[in-house]
CSV table of C-alpha atoms in Angstrom, one decimal:
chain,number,residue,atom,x,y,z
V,10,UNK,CA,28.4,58.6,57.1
V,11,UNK,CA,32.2,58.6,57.1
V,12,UNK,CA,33.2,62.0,56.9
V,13,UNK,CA,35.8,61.4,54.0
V,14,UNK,CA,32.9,60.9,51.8
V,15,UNK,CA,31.1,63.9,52.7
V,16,UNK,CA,32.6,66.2,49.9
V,17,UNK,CA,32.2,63.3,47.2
V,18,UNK,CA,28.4,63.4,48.2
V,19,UNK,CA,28.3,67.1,48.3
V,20,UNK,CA,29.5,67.3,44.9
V,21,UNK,CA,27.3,64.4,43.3
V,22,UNK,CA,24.5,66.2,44.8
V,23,UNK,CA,25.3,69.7,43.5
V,24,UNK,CA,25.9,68.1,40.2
V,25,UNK,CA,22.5,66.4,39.8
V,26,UNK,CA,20.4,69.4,41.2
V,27,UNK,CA,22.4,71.2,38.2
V,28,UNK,CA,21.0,68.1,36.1
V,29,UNK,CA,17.5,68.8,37.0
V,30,UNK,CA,18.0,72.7,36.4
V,31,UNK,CA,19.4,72.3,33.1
V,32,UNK,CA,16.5,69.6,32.3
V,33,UNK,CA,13.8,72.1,33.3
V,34,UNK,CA,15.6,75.2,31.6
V,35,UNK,CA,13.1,76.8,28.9
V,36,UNK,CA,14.1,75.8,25.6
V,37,UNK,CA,12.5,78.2,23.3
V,38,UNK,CA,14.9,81.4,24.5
V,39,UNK,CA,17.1,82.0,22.0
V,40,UNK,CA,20.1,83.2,22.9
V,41,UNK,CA,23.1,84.2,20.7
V,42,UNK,CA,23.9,83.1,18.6
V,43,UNK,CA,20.8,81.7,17.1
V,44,UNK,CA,19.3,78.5,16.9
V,45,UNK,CA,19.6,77.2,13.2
V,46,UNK,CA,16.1,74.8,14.4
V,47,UNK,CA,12.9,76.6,15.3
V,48,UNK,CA,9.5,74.8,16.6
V,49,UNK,CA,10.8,71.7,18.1
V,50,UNK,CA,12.8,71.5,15.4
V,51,UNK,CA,10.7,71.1,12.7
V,52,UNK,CA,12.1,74.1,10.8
V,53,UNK,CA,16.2,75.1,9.8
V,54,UNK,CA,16.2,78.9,10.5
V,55,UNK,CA,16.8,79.0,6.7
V,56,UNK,CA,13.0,78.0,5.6
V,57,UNK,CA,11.4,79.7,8.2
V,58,UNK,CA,12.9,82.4,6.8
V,59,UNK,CA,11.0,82.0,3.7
V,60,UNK,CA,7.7,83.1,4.8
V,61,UNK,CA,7.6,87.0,5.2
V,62,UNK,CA,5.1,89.8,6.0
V,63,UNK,CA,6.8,92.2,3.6
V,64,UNK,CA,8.7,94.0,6.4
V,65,UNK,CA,12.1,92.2,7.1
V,66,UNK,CA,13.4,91.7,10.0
V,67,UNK,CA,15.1,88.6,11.9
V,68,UNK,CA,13.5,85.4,12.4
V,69,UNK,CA,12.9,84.0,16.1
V,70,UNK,CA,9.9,81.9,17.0
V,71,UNK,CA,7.9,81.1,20.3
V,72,UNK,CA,7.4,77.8,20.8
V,73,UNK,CA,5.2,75.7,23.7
V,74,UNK,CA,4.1,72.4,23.8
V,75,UNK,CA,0.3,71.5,25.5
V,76,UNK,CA,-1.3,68.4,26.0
V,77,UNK,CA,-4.8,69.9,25.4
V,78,UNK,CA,-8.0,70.5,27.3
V,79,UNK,CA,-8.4,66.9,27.9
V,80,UNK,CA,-6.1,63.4,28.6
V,81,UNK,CA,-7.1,62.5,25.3
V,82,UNK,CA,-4.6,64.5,23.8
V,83,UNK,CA,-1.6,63.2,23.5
V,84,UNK,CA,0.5,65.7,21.1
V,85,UNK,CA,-0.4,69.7,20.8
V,86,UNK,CA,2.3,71.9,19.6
V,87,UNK,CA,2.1,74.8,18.8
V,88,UNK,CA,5.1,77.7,17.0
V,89,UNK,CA,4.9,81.2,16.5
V,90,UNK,CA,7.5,82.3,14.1
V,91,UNK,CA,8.2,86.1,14.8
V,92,UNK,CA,10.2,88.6,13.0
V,93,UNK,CA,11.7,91.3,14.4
V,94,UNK,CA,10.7,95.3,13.7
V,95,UNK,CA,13.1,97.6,12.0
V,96,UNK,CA,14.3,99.1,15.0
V,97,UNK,CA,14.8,95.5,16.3
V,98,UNK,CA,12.3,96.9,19.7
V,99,UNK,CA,9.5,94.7,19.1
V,100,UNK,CA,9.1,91.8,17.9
V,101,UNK,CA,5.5,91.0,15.7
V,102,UNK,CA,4.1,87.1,14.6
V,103,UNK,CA,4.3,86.2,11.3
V,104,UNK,CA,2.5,83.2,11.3
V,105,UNK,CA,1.8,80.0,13.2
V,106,UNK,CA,2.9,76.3,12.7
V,107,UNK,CA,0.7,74.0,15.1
V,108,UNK,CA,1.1,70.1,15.3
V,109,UNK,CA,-1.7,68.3,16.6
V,110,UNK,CA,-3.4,65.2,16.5
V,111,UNK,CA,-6.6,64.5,14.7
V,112,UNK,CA,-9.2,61.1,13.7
V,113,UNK,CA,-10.5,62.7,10.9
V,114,UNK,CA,-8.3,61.5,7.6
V,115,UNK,CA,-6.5,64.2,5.5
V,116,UNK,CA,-8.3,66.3,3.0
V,117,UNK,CA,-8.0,69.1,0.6
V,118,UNK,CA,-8.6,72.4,0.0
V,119,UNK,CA,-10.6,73.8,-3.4
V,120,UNK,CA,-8.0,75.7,-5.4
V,121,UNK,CA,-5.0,74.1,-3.5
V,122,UNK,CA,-1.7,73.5,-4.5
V,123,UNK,CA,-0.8,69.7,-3.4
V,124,UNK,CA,3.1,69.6,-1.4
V,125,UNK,CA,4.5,67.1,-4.4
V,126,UNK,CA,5.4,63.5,-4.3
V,127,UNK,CA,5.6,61.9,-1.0
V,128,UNK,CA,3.3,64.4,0.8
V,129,UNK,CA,0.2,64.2,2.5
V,130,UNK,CA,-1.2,68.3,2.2
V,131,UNK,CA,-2.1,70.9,0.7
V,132,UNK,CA,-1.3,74.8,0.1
V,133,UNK,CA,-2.6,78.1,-0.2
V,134,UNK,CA,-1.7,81.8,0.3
V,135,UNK,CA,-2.6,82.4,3.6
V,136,UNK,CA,-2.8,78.6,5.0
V,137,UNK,CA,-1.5,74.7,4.5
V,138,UNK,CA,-1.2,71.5,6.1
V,139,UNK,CA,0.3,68.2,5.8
V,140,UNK,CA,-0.6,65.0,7.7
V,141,UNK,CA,2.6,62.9,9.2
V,142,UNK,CA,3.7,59.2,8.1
V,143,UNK,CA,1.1,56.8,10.3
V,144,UNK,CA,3.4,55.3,12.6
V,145,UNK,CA,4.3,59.0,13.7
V,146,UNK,CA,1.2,58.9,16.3
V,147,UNK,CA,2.2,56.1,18.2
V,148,UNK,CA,5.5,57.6,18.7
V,149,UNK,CA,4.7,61.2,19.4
V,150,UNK,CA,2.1,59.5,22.4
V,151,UNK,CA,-0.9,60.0,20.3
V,152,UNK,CA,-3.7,57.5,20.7
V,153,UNK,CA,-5.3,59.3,17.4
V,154,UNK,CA,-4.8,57.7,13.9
V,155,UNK,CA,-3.2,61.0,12.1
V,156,UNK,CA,-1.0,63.7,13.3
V,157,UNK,CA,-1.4,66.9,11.2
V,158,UNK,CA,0.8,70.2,11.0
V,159,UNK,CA,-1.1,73.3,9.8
V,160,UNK,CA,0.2,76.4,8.9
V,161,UNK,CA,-1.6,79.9,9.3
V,162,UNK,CA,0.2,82.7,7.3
V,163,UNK,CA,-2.6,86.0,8.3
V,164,UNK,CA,-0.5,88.5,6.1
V,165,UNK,CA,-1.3,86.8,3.3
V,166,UNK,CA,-5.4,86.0,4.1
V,167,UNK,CA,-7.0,87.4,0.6
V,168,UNK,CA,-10.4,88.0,2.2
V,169,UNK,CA,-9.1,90.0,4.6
V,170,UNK,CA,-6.6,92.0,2.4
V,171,UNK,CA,-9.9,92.3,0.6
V,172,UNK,CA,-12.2,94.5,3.3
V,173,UNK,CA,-8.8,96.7,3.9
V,174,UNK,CA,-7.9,97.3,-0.1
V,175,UNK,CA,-4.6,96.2,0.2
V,176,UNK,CA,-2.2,94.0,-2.0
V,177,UNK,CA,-0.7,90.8,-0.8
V,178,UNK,CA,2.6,91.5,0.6
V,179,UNK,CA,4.0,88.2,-1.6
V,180,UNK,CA,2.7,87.0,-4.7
V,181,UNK,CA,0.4,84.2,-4.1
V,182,UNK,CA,1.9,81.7,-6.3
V,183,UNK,CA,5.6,82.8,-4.6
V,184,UNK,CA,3.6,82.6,-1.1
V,185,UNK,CA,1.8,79.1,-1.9
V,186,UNK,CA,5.1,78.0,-2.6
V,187,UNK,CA,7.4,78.9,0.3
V,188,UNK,CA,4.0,77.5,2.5
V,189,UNK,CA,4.3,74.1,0.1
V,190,UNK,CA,8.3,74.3,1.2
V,191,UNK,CA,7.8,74.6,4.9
V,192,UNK,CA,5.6,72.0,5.5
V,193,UNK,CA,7.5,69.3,3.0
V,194,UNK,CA,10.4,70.5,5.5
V,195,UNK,CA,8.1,70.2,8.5
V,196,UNK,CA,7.2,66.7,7.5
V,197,UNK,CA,10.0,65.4,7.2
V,198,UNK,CA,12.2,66.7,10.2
V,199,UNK,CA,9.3,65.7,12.2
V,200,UNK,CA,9.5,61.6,11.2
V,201,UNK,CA,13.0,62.0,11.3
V,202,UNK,CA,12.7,63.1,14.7
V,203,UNK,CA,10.0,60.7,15.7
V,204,UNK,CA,11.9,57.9,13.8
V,205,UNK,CA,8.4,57.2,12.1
V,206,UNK,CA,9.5,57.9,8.0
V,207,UNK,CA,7.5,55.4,5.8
């Protein structure tokens, strides 16, 4: 190689290791300022914030993607949405949003509200879910016919709060609510994402 070339090639290679680094970089620590996404970007910071424990505190989430204990799944995700303590120390989960394929078509749960024109779910309390548009399987690499997002909210778990003689931290219409709220949102930044709206 000419050496007059050298530098140029020195540089290009510098610049695409940095490429790689940057590529492989963990996306899910947040750094200030904040994200205004959370979980893969199905949530604005703003309606995650919605869901609460009853103890404050600032809204970060831990996010991972898996593709499962076998080949044949093609999409697992899976959020924790964590809120800080009041000394802003520790930080505890809230709940958990997971998106993952599944053959079995959508149901619904006894005494749920449904998520409103539009939407494929359901809501409660303590829990919800909401199945994705149909084309959104194909395009998030799923081989399955459906593509759910369920939410798990253990604060507000009545049979639990039951055996320790406690009161929900939020009312349960106010909670069944906010959950109806997060997963319309989650729904639809999701087919956005995937380009895969009806």
């Amino acid at each position: 190689m000419d050496k007059k070339w050298l530098p140029l090639t020195i540089t290009l290679g510098v610049a695409g290791l940095a490429v790689v680094v940057a590529g492989a970089w963990p996306d899910n620590v947040e750094k200030p300022p904040l994200p205004q996404s959370l979980c893969h970007g199905a949530l604005s910071r703003e309606t995650a914030e919605l869901i609460d424990d009853g103890q404050g505190g600032e809204v970060s989430a831990g996010a991972w993607e898996s593709k499962g204990a076998s080949n044949d799944h093609g999409v697992f995700k899976e959020c924790h949405v964590l809120r800080a303590d009041q000394d802003g120390a520790k930080r505890r989960g809230v709940y958990k949003l997971v998106v993952e394929e599944t053959r079995s078509a959508p149901g619904t749960k006894k005494d749920s509200a449904p998520l409103g024109p539009g939407f494929t779910g359901w809501a409660l309390p303590d829990r919800a879910e909401v199945t994705l548009p149909t084309a959104c399987a194909v395009r998030m690499g799923s081989a399955a016919p459906h593509i759910t997002a369920s939410l798990d909210v253990p604060s507000q778990d009545e049979e639990l709060l039951y055996r320790r003689g406690e009161k929900p931290p939020v009312a349960p219409e106010t909670a069944t609510r906010n959950n109806a709220t997060v997963m319309r949102e989650v729904a639809t930044r999701l087919a956005e994402r995937y380009d895969c709206t009806d």
